[in-house]
Amino acid sequence: MFESLFQKSIIDILPKVRGKYLKNVPLSKHTWFGVGGPAEVMFIPQDIDDLSHFLINKPYNIPLSIIGGGSNLLVRDGGVPGVVLKLDSPYFRRYEIKDDCIKCYAGMKNIDLKKIFLNNGIGGLEFLCSIPGHIGGSIKTNAGCFGKCIKDVLVSAEIMDSTGKLKTVYPDDLKLSYRHSLFPDDWIIVSITLKAEKADAKSIMETLDKQKEYRIKNQPYNEKTAGSTFKNPEGLKAWELIKKSGCDKLQIGGAKVSEKHCNFLINTGKATAEDIENLGNLIVEKVKENTSITLEWEVKKIGINK
Ligand SMILES: Cc1cc2nc3c(=O)[nH]c(=O)nc-3n(C[C@H](O)[C@H](O)[C@H](O)COP(=O)(O)OP(=O)(O)OC[C@H]3O[C@@H](n4cnc5c(N)ncnc54)[C@H](O)[C@@H]3O)c2cc1C
């Protein structure tokens, strides 16, 4: 644990806040892979002013990482030094509907949008409900599925920079592309406004049901995974390259390639982050050997090795 390394807790030198500081938080409980060491400190700001106050007064040499729902993250076994920010207070889980737009705060779970869409007749955004994770993470990764991604529906986003200043940015500023955005790493996404369409509850429910059915049939469901491990190289499918290179049955320790979709890696229960990272790296190596193509990780890796 970090305390033995650092003697004193860094909480002693962090600014006083109204939100919560939590020490040595096991990040395995905050990520879908269910692996990884602790956050030295997790900070859950109470609201936007609390977050701004923290950023203005945080000693510059204490590293800050941001997590959302942890569905696209591999946290290494040695954990994450410094502060891990999670926008997990009620303030950051709100939404506002105005005209044909919905403003969602970054800590909202995508799945919670389902009820809001059904109750308010909001359509055109159903794809988001089936993507695990939180709103903030969705825009950072320009999440998408079923032929749509955040880029197609984004009106604007509110971000806070590392000096605690809030500003509004627009799609053109962000250069959203396939699973990528131009958000500098020290920008914190606070909220996003999405363009919606009017729809009736029956058609929304039909779309949601079809999406769920597709996922259950074609992807690992209720498994410890972080979704697609590698981005699709332009014009190609990562899973096809993985299969063609004979990697679809690989296993290292408790980490294995999913039998249902070979671009998904699974923690079978006893995997370490190292098992998962090594398995991913082995796939990259073998695909390169067989096809000359270098797969790029879609899953984000944070923290230090044990
Ligand atoms: C079973 C399964 C299926 C999946 N299917 C899809 C799919 O169909 N399409 C798809 O696009 N993805 C898919 N994913 C991947 C994942 O759900 C998405 O990438 C999701 O948008 C990540 O959101 P998150 O909140 O979990 O982010 P995290 O995993 O917590 O973080 C991802 C990145 O976003 C950053 N981040 C998070 N919140 C903020 C914030 N507020 N401000 C700034 N940066 C932030 C983190 O620092 C990190 O770099 C799937 C994952 C799983 C487990």
PDB file of C-alpha atoms in Angstrom, residues 23-127:
ATOM      1  CA  LYS A  23      -7.331   6.474   1.258  1.00  0.00           C
ATOM      2  CA  ASN A  24      -6.008   3.327  -0.458  1.00  0.00           C
ATOM      3  CA  VAL A  25      -9.143   2.625  -2.445  1.00  0.00           C
ATOM      4  CA  PRO A  26      -8.972  -0.764  -4.258  1.00  0.00           C
ATOM      5  CA  LEU A  27      -9.529   0.184  -7.892  1.00  0.00           C
ATOM      6  CA  SER A  28     -10.399  -3.416  -8.714  1.00  0.00           C
ATOM      7  CA  LYS A  29     -13.814  -2.494  -7.257  1.00  0.00           C
ATOM      8  CA  HIS A  30     -14.110   0.504  -9.604  1.00  0.00           C
ATOM      9  CA  THR A  31     -13.229  -1.217 -12.879  1.00  0.00           C
ATOM     10  CA  TRP A  32     -14.996  -3.778 -15.025  1.00  0.00           C
ATOM     11  CA  PHE A  33     -11.887  -5.954 -15.310  1.00  0.00           C
ATOM     12  CA  GLY A  34     -11.923  -6.256 -11.509  1.00  0.00           C
ATOM     13  CA  VAL A  35      -8.142  -6.071 -11.248  1.00  0.00           C
ATOM     14  CA  GLY A  36      -5.553  -3.523 -10.208  1.00  0.00           C
ATOM     15  CA  GLY A  37      -4.035  -2.000  -7.104  1.00  0.00           C
ATOM     16  CA  PRO A  38      -5.304   0.889  -4.992  1.00  0.00           C
ATOM     17  CA  ALA A  39      -5.678   4.595  -5.632  1.00  0.00           C
ATOM     18  CA  GLU A  40      -3.385   6.289  -3.153  1.00  0.00           C
ATOM     19  CA  VAL A  41      -6.231   8.749  -2.581  1.00  0.00           C
ATOM     20  CA  MET A  42      -9.599   8.960  -4.285  1.00  0.00           C
ATOM     21  CA  PHE A  43     -11.245  12.381  -4.394  1.00  0.00           C
ATOM     22  CA  ILE A  44     -15.001  12.700  -4.844  1.00  0.00           C
ATOM     23  CA  PRO A  45     -15.802  16.419  -5.168  1.00  0.00           C
ATOM     24  CA  GLN A  46     -19.110  17.618  -3.800  1.00  0.00           C
ATOM     25  CA  ASP A  47     -19.804  19.973  -6.701  1.00  0.00           C
ATOM     26  CA  ILE A  48     -18.173  22.120  -9.358  1.00  0.00           C
ATOM     27  CA  ASP A  49     -16.890  24.785  -6.933  1.00  0.00           C
ATOM     28  CA  ASP A  50     -15.333  22.116  -4.740  1.00  0.00           C
ATOM     29  CA  LEU A  51     -13.593  20.644  -7.792  1.00  0.00           C
ATOM     30  CA  SER A  52     -12.324  24.054  -8.876  1.00  0.00           C
ATOM     31  CA  HIS A  53     -11.060  24.844  -5.362  1.00  0.00           C
ATOM     32  CA  PHE A  54      -9.223  21.505  -5.286  1.00  0.00           C
ATOM     33  CA  LEU A  55      -7.550  22.090  -8.663  1.00  0.00           C
ATOM     34  CA  ILE A  56      -6.468  25.626  -7.823  1.00  0.00           C
ATOM     35  CA  ASN A  57      -4.930  24.549  -4.518  1.00  0.00           C
ATOM     36  CA  LYS A  58      -3.559  21.056  -5.259  1.00  0.00           C
ATOM     37  CA  PRO A  59       0.241  20.904  -4.973  1.00  0.00           C
ATOM     38  CA  TYR A  60       1.412  20.768  -8.594  1.00  0.00           C
ATOM     39  CA  ASN A  61       3.631  17.713  -8.064  1.00  0.00           C
ATOM     40  CA  ILE A  62       0.832  15.389  -6.942  1.00  0.00           C
ATOM     41  CA  PRO A  63      -0.363  13.436  -9.996  1.00  0.00           C
ATOM     42  CA  LEU A  64      -4.063  13.465 -10.830  1.00  0.00           C
ATOM     43  CA  SER A  65      -5.862  10.718 -12.777  1.00  0.00           C
ATOM     44  CA  ILE A  66      -9.534  10.636 -13.724  1.00  0.00           C
ATOM     45  CA  ILE A  67     -11.789   7.620 -13.839  1.00  0.00           C
ATOM     46  CA  GLY A  68     -15.412   7.210 -14.816  1.00  0.00           C
ATOM     47  CA  GLY A  69     -17.162   3.851 -14.700  1.00  0.00           C
ATOM     48  CA  GLY A  70     -13.874   2.000 -15.262  1.00  0.00           C
ATOM     49  CA  SER A  71     -15.276   0.064 -18.229  1.00  0.00           C
ATOM     50  CA  ASN A  72     -12.429   0.955 -20.574  1.00  0.00           C
ATOM     51  CA  LEU A  73      -9.608   0.825 -18.044  1.00  0.00           C
ATOM     52  CA  LEU A  74      -6.839  -1.546 -17.014  1.00  0.00           C
ATOM     53  CA  VAL A  75      -5.406  -0.456 -13.667  1.00  0.00           C
ATOM     54  CA  ARG A  76      -1.987  -1.988 -13.030  1.00  0.00           C
ATOM     55  CA  ASP A  77      -1.346  -4.112  -9.941  1.00  0.00           C
ATOM     56  CA  GLY A  78       0.788  -1.531  -8.112  1.00  0.00           C
ATOM     57  CA  GLY A  79      -2.107   0.931  -8.127  1.00  0.00           C
ATOM     58  CA  VAL A  80      -2.228   4.621  -8.965  1.00  0.00           C
ATOM     59  CA  PRO A  81      -0.028   7.079  -7.062  1.00  0.00           C
ATOM     60  CA  GLY A  82      -1.443  10.502  -6.246  1.00  0.00           C
ATOM     61  CA  VAL A  83      -5.107  11.383  -6.531  1.00  0.00           C
ATOM     62  CA  VAL A  84      -7.722   9.552  -8.555  1.00  0.00           C
ATOM     63  CA  LEU A  85     -10.680  11.809  -9.266  1.00  0.00           C
ATOM     64  CA  LYS A  86     -14.146  10.286  -9.571  1.00  0.00           C
ATOM     65  CA  LEU A  87     -17.156  12.541 -10.234  1.00  0.00           C
ATOM     66  CA  ASP A  88     -19.426  10.388  -8.136  1.00  0.00           C
ATOM     67  CA  SER A  89     -21.461  12.794  -5.985  1.00  0.00           C
ATOM     68  CA  PRO A  90     -25.175  13.496  -6.692  1.00  0.00           C
ATOM     69  CA  TYR A  91     -24.214  16.872  -8.242  1.00  0.00           C
ATOM     70  CA  PHE A  92     -22.365  15.113 -11.056  1.00  0.00           C
ATOM     71  CA  ARG A  93     -25.131  12.582 -11.664  1.00  0.00           C
ATOM     72  CA  ARG A  94     -27.780  15.134 -12.720  1.00  0.00           C
ATOM     73  CA  TYR A  95     -29.376  15.880 -16.055  1.00  0.00           C
ATOM     74  CA  GLU A  96     -31.440  18.729 -17.525  1.00  0.00           C
ATOM     75  CA  ILE A  97     -33.746  18.555 -20.544  1.00  0.00           C
ATOM     76  CA  LYS A  98     -34.130  21.739 -22.589  1.00  0.00           C
ATOM     77  CA  ASP A  99     -35.949  21.949 -25.915  1.00  0.00           C
ATOM     78  CA  ASP A 100     -34.589  19.085 -28.027  1.00  0.00           C
ATOM     79  CA  CYS A 101     -31.375  18.664 -26.014  1.00  0.00           C
ATOM     80  CA  ILE A 102     -30.353  16.808 -22.886  1.00  0.00           C
ATOM     81  CA  LYS A 103     -27.495  17.998 -20.682  1.00  0.00           C
ATOM     82  CA  CYS A 104     -25.940  15.112 -18.738  1.00  0.00           C
ATOM     83  CA  TYR A 105     -23.354  15.554 -15.986  1.00  0.00           C
ATOM     84  CA  ALA A 106     -20.242  13.425 -16.293  1.00  0.00           C
ATOM     85  CA  GLY A 107     -20.897  11.056 -13.390  1.00  0.00           C
ATOM     86  CA  MET A 108     -24.207   9.755 -14.770  1.00  0.00           C
ATOM     87  CA  LYS A 109     -24.189   6.082 -15.666  1.00  0.00           C
ATOM     88  CA  ASN A 110     -25.054   5.535 -19.324  1.00  0.00           C
ATOM     89  CA  ILE A 111     -27.455   2.772 -18.322  1.00  0.00           C
ATOM     90  CA  ASP A 112     -29.458   5.240 -16.194  1.00  0.00           C
ATOM     91  CA  LEU A 113     -30.312   7.149 -19.362  1.00  0.00           C
ATOM     92  CA  LYS A 114     -32.692   4.349 -20.306  1.00  0.00           C
ATOM     93  CA  LYS A 115     -35.357   5.358 -17.764  1.00  0.00           C
ATOM     94  CA  ILE A 116     -34.909   9.064 -18.562  1.00  0.00           C
ATOM     95  CA  PHE A 117     -35.353   8.454 -22.303  1.00  0.00           C
ATOM     96  CA  LEU A 118     -38.437   6.307 -21.768  1.00  0.00           C
ATOM     97  CA  ASN A 119     -40.059   8.750 -19.330  1.00  0.00           C
ATOM     98  CA  ASN A 120     -39.386  11.794 -21.493  1.00  0.00           C
ATOM     99  CA  GLY A 121     -39.834  10.403 -24.998  1.00  0.00           C
ATOM    100  CA  ILE A 122     -36.202  11.030 -25.945  1.00  0.00           C
ATOM    101  CA  GLY A 123     -34.940   9.078 -28.948  1.00  0.00           C
ATOM    102  CA  GLY A 124     -31.884   9.008 -31.173  1.00  0.00           C
ATOM    103  CA  LEU A 125     -29.535   8.388 -28.249  1.00  0.00           C
ATOM    104  CA  GLU A 126     -30.469   4.808 -27.359  1.00  0.00           C
ATOM    105  CA  PHE A 127     -27.051   3.522 -28.451  1.00  0.00           C
TER     106      PHE A 127
END
